[in-house]
Amino acid sequence: MNPSSNLFIIGPTGAGKTSIGRRLAAHYGLSFVDLDHEIEQHCGVDVNTVFEIEGEAGFRERESLLLDEISQRAGVLLATGAGAVLAPMNRTYLVERGYVIWLQTTIEQQLERLERDHRRPLLAVPNRRERLQAMASIRAPIYRELAELAIPGEHGSVAAASERCIALIDRHWQNSSASPRHTA
């Protein structure tokens, strides 16, 4: 939705939604919310434990409830979980309540960035490449459909990636909560 007072970041695991999202939120004066972190705060346990106890279905139900709640706020930059787009209702919340940005990344970049990360329950498999490719084949078309702005992933620092994002966002996003600029 453009104009909007919210920015919503979608994209695959390891795209930088949280680290870049924090910088974008600070730059635009928005409240930063990481959806997975919010789930952990509400449950009192980490995402892995939620998956162990409730399975993916239970996790996705909690994710949808919080996404609905958080997306109704104004002045929020929300970094979603990679699979939050799977539920049709979540897709509706995202496109109707904010400006949706897709942080893109390649499978190679994901493997590199997630090499030492063992916290993600869907990647606790012998062949991560195969799992990432399977998830991408389902999710990439959804990301493409939802995104008002797609930002290609590139190697480099979080700071450099954030600056590239800001340059692109500034050209496309109309912040409906920004105070009007007066000219003399």
CSV table of C-alpha atoms in Angstrom, one decimal:
chain,number,residue,atom,x,y,z
A,1,MET,CA,0.0,0.0,0.0
A,2,ASN,CA,1.5,3.2,-1.1
A,3,PRO,CA,1.3,5.7,0.6
A,4,SER,CA,1.6,4.0,4.0
A,5,SER,CA,3.0,4.8,7.4
A,6,ASN,CA,4.5,1.2,7.7
A,7,LEU,CA,7.3,-0.7,6.0
A,8,PHE,CA,7.0,-4.5,5.9
A,9,ILE,CA,10.1,-6.5,4.9
A,10,ILE,CA,9.6,-10.0,3.4
A,11,GLY,CA,12.1,-12.4,2.0
A,12,PRO,CA,13.9,-15.7,2.5
A,13,THR,CA,15.9,-16.8,5.5
A,14,GLY,CA,19.2,-15.1,5.6
A,15,ALA,CA,18.3,-12.1,3.4
A,16,GLY,CA,19.0,-9.6,6.1
A,17,LYS,CA,15.5,-8.7,7.1
A,18,THR,CA,16.4,-8.1,10.8
A,19,SER,CA,19.8,-6.5,10.5
A,20,ILE,CA,18.8,-4.3,7.6
A,21,GLY,CA,15.4,-3.7,9.0
A,22,ARG,CA,16.8,-2.2,12.3
A,23,ARG,CA,18.9,0.3,10.3
A,24,LEU,CA,15.9,1.2,8.1
A,25,ALA,CA,13.7,1.7,11.1
A,26,ALA,CA,16.2,4.0,12.7
A,27,HIS,CA,16.7,6.0,9.5
A,28,TYR,CA,12.9,6.5,8.9
A,29,GLY,CA,12.0,7.0,12.6
A,30,LEU,CA,9.8,3.8,12.7
A,31,SER,CA,9.4,1.3,15.5
A,32,PHE,CA,11.3,-1.8,14.6
A,33,VAL,CA,9.5,-5.2,15.2
A,34,ASP,CA,11.0,-8.6,14.3
A,35,LEU,CA,8.1,-11.0,14.1
A,36,ASP,CA,10.0,-14.1,15.2
A,37,HIS,CA,11.4,-12.1,18.2
A,38,GLU,CA,7.8,-11.1,19.1
A,39,ILE,CA,6.7,-14.7,19.0
A,40,GLU,CA,9.5,-15.6,21.4
A,41,GLN,CA,8.6,-12.8,23.7
A,42,HIS,CA,4.9,-13.8,23.8
A,43,CYS,CA,5.7,-17.5,24.3
A,44,GLY,CA,8.6,-17.1,26.7
A,45,VAL,CA,10.7,-19.7,24.6
A,46,ASP,CA,12.6,-19.6,21.4
A,47,VAL,CA,11.2,-20.4,18.0
A,48,ASN,CA,12.8,-23.9,18.0
A,49,THR,CA,10.9,-24.8,21.2
A,50,VAL,CA,7.6,-23.5,19.8
A,51,PHE,CA,8.2,-25.8,16.7
A,52,GLU,CA,9.1,-28.8,19.0
A,53,ILE,CA,6.0,-28.4,21.1
A,54,GLU,CA,3.4,-27.1,18.7
A,55,GLY,CA,4.9,-28.1,15.3
A,56,GLU,CA,5.0,-25.7,12.3
A,57,ALA,CA,1.2,-25.4,12.3
A,58,GLY,CA,1.1,-24.1,15.9
A,59,PHE,CA,4.0,-21.7,15.1
A,60,ARG,CA,2.2,-20.4,12.0
A,61,GLU,CA,-1.0,-19.8,14.0
A,62,ARG,CA,0.9,-17.7,16.5
A,63,GLU,CA,2.7,-15.9,13.7
A,64,SER,CA,-0.6,-15.0,12.0
A,65,LEU,CA,-2.1,-13.6,15.2
A,66,LEU,CA,0.9,-11.4,15.9
A,67,LEU,CA,1.2,-10.3,12.3
A,68,ASP,CA,-2.4,-9.2,12.4
A,69,GLU,CA,-1.9,-7.3,15.7
A,70,ILE,CA,1.4,-5.6,14.7
A,71,SER,CA,0.4,-4.7,11.2
A,72,GLN,CA,-2.5,-2.7,12.5
A,73,ARG,CA,-0.1,-0.3,14.2
A,74,ALA,CA,1.1,2.9,12.5
A,75,GLY,CA,4.8,3.8,12.1
A,76,VAL,CA,6.2,0.3,12.2
A,77,LEU,CA,8.9,-1.4,10.3
A,78,LEU,CA,8.1,-5.1,10.5
A,79,ALA,CA,10.6,-7.8,9.6
A,80,THR,CA,8.6,-10.9,9.0
A,81,GLY,CA,9.7,-14.5,9.2
A,82,ALA,CA,10.5,-16.0,5.8
A,83,GLY,CA,7.4,-18.2,5.8
A,84,ALA,CA,4.9,-15.6,7.1
A,85,VAL,CA,3.8,-15.0,3.5
A,86,LEU,CA,2.5,-18.6,3.2
A,87,ALA,CA,-0.9,-17.9,4.9
A,88,PRO,CA,-3.3,-16.1,2.6
A,89,MET,CA,-4.6,-13.9,5.4
A,90,ASN,CA,-1.1,-12.8,6.3
A,91,ARG,CA,-0.6,-11.7,2.7
A,92,THR,CA,-3.8,-9.6,2.9
A,93,TYR,CA,-2.6,-8.0,6.1
A,94,LEU,CA,0.8,-7.1,4.5
A,95,VAL,CA,-0.5,-5.6,1.3
A,96,GLU,CA,-3.4,-3.7,2.9
A,97,ARG,CA,-1.5,-2.3,5.9
A,98,GLY,CA,2.0,-1.4,4.7
A,99,TYR,CA,4.5,-0.9,1.9
A,100,VAL,CA,6.0,-4.3,1.2
A,101,ILE,CA,9.7,-4.6,0.5
A,102,TRP,CA,11.2,-7.9,-0.7
A,103,LEU,CA,14.9,-8.4,0.2
A,104,GLN,CA,16.2,-10.9,-2.3
A,105,THR,CA,19.1,-13.2,-1.9
A,106,THR,CA,20.5,-16.2,-3.7
A,107,ILE,CA,20.7,-19.8,-2.4
A,108,GLU,CA,24.5,-19.4,-2.4
A,109,GLN,CA,24.3,-16.2,-0.2
A,110,GLN,CA,21.9,-18.0,2.1
A,111,LEU,CA,24.2,-21.0,2.6
A,112,GLU,CA,27.1,-18.6,3.2
A,113,ARG,CA,25.2,-16.4,5.7
A,114,LEU,CA,23.6,-19.3,7.5
A,115,GLU,CA,26.6,-21.6,7.6
A,116,ARG,CA,27.0,-21.4,11.4
A,117,ASP,CA,23.3,-20.8,12.2
A,118,HIS,CA,21.7,-23.8,13.8
A,119,ARG,CA,18.7,-22.0,15.4
A,120,ARG,CA,16.3,-22.3,12.4
A,121,PRO,CA,14.1,-25.4,12.8
A,122,LEU,CA,13.2,-25.6,9.1
A,123,LEU,CA,16.9,-25.8,8.2
A,124,ALA,CA,17.7,-28.6,10.7
A,125,VAL,CA,18.1,-31.0,7.8
A,126,PRO,CA,21.0,-32.9,6.2
A,127,ASN,CA,20.9,-31.1,2.9
A,128,ARG,CA,20.3,-27.3,3.5
A,129,ARG,CA,20.8,-26.4,-0.2
A,130,GLU,CA,17.9,-28.8,-1.2
A,131,ARG,CA,15.7,-27.4,1.6
A,132,LEU,CA,16.4,-23.8,0.7
A,133,GLN,CA,15.7,-24.5,-3.0
A,134,ALA,CA,12.4,-26.2,-2.1
A,135,MET,CA,11.4,-23.2,0.1
A,136,ALA,CA,12.4,-20.7,-2.6
A,137,SER,CA,10.3,-22.5,-5.3
A,138,ILE,CA,7.2,-22.0,-3.2
A,139,ARG,CA,7.9,-18.7,-1.6
A,140,ALA,CA,9.6,-16.6,-4.3
A,141,PRO,CA,6.4,-16.3,-6.4
A,142,ILE,CA,4.6,-15.2,-3.4
A,143,TYR,CA,7.3,-12.6,-2.5
A,144,ARG,CA,7.1,-11.4,-6.1
A,145,GLU,CA,3.3,-11.0,-6.0
A,146,LEU,CA,3.3,-9.1,-2.7
A,147,ALA,CA,6.3,-6.8,-3.1
A,148,GLU,CA,5.9,-3.2,-4.1
A,149,LEU,CA,9.7,-3.0,-4.2
A,150,ALA,CA,12.2,-5.8,-4.7
A,151,ILE,CA,15.8,-5.1,-3.6
A,152,PRO,CA,18.4,-7.4,-5.1
A,153,GLY,CA,20.7,-9.0,-2.6
A,154,GLU,CA,24.4,-8.4,-3.0
A,155,HIS,CA,27.5,-9.3,-1.1
A,156,GLY,CA,28.8,-6.6,1.2
A,157,SER,CA,28.2,-5.1,4.6
A,158,VAL,CA,24.9,-4.6,6.3
A,159,ALA,CA,25.7,-0.8,6.2
A,160,ALA,CA,26.2,-0.8,2.5
A,161,ALA,CA,23.1,-2.9,1.9
A,162,SER,CA,21.1,-0.6,4.1
A,163,GLU,CA,22.2,2.5,2.2
A,164,ARG,CA,21.2,0.8,-1.1
A,165,CYS,CA,17.8,0.0,0.4
A,166,ILE,CA,17.3,3.6,1.6
A,167,ALA,CA,18.2,5.0,-1.9
A,168,LEU,CA,15.6,2.7,-3.5
A,169,ILE,CA,12.9,3.2,-0.8
A,170,ASP,CA,13.3,7.0,-1.0
A,171,ARG,CA,12.5,6.8,-4.7
A,172,HIS,CA,9.4,4.6,-4.3
A,173,TRP,CA,7.8,4.9,-0.8
A,174,GLN,CA,5.4,7.6,0.2
A,175,ASN,CA,5.4,7.8,4.0
A,176,SER,CA,1.9,8.8,4.9
A,177,SER,CA,3.0,9.7,8.4
A,178,ALA,CA,5.9,12.0,7.4
A,179,SER,CA,5.4,15.6,8.1
A,180,PRO,CA,5.0,17.7,5.0
A,181,ARG,CA,8.1,19.6,3.9
A,182,HIS,CA,7.7,23.3,3.6
A,183,THR,CA,9.6,25.3,1.1
A,184,ALA,CA,10.5,28.9,1.6
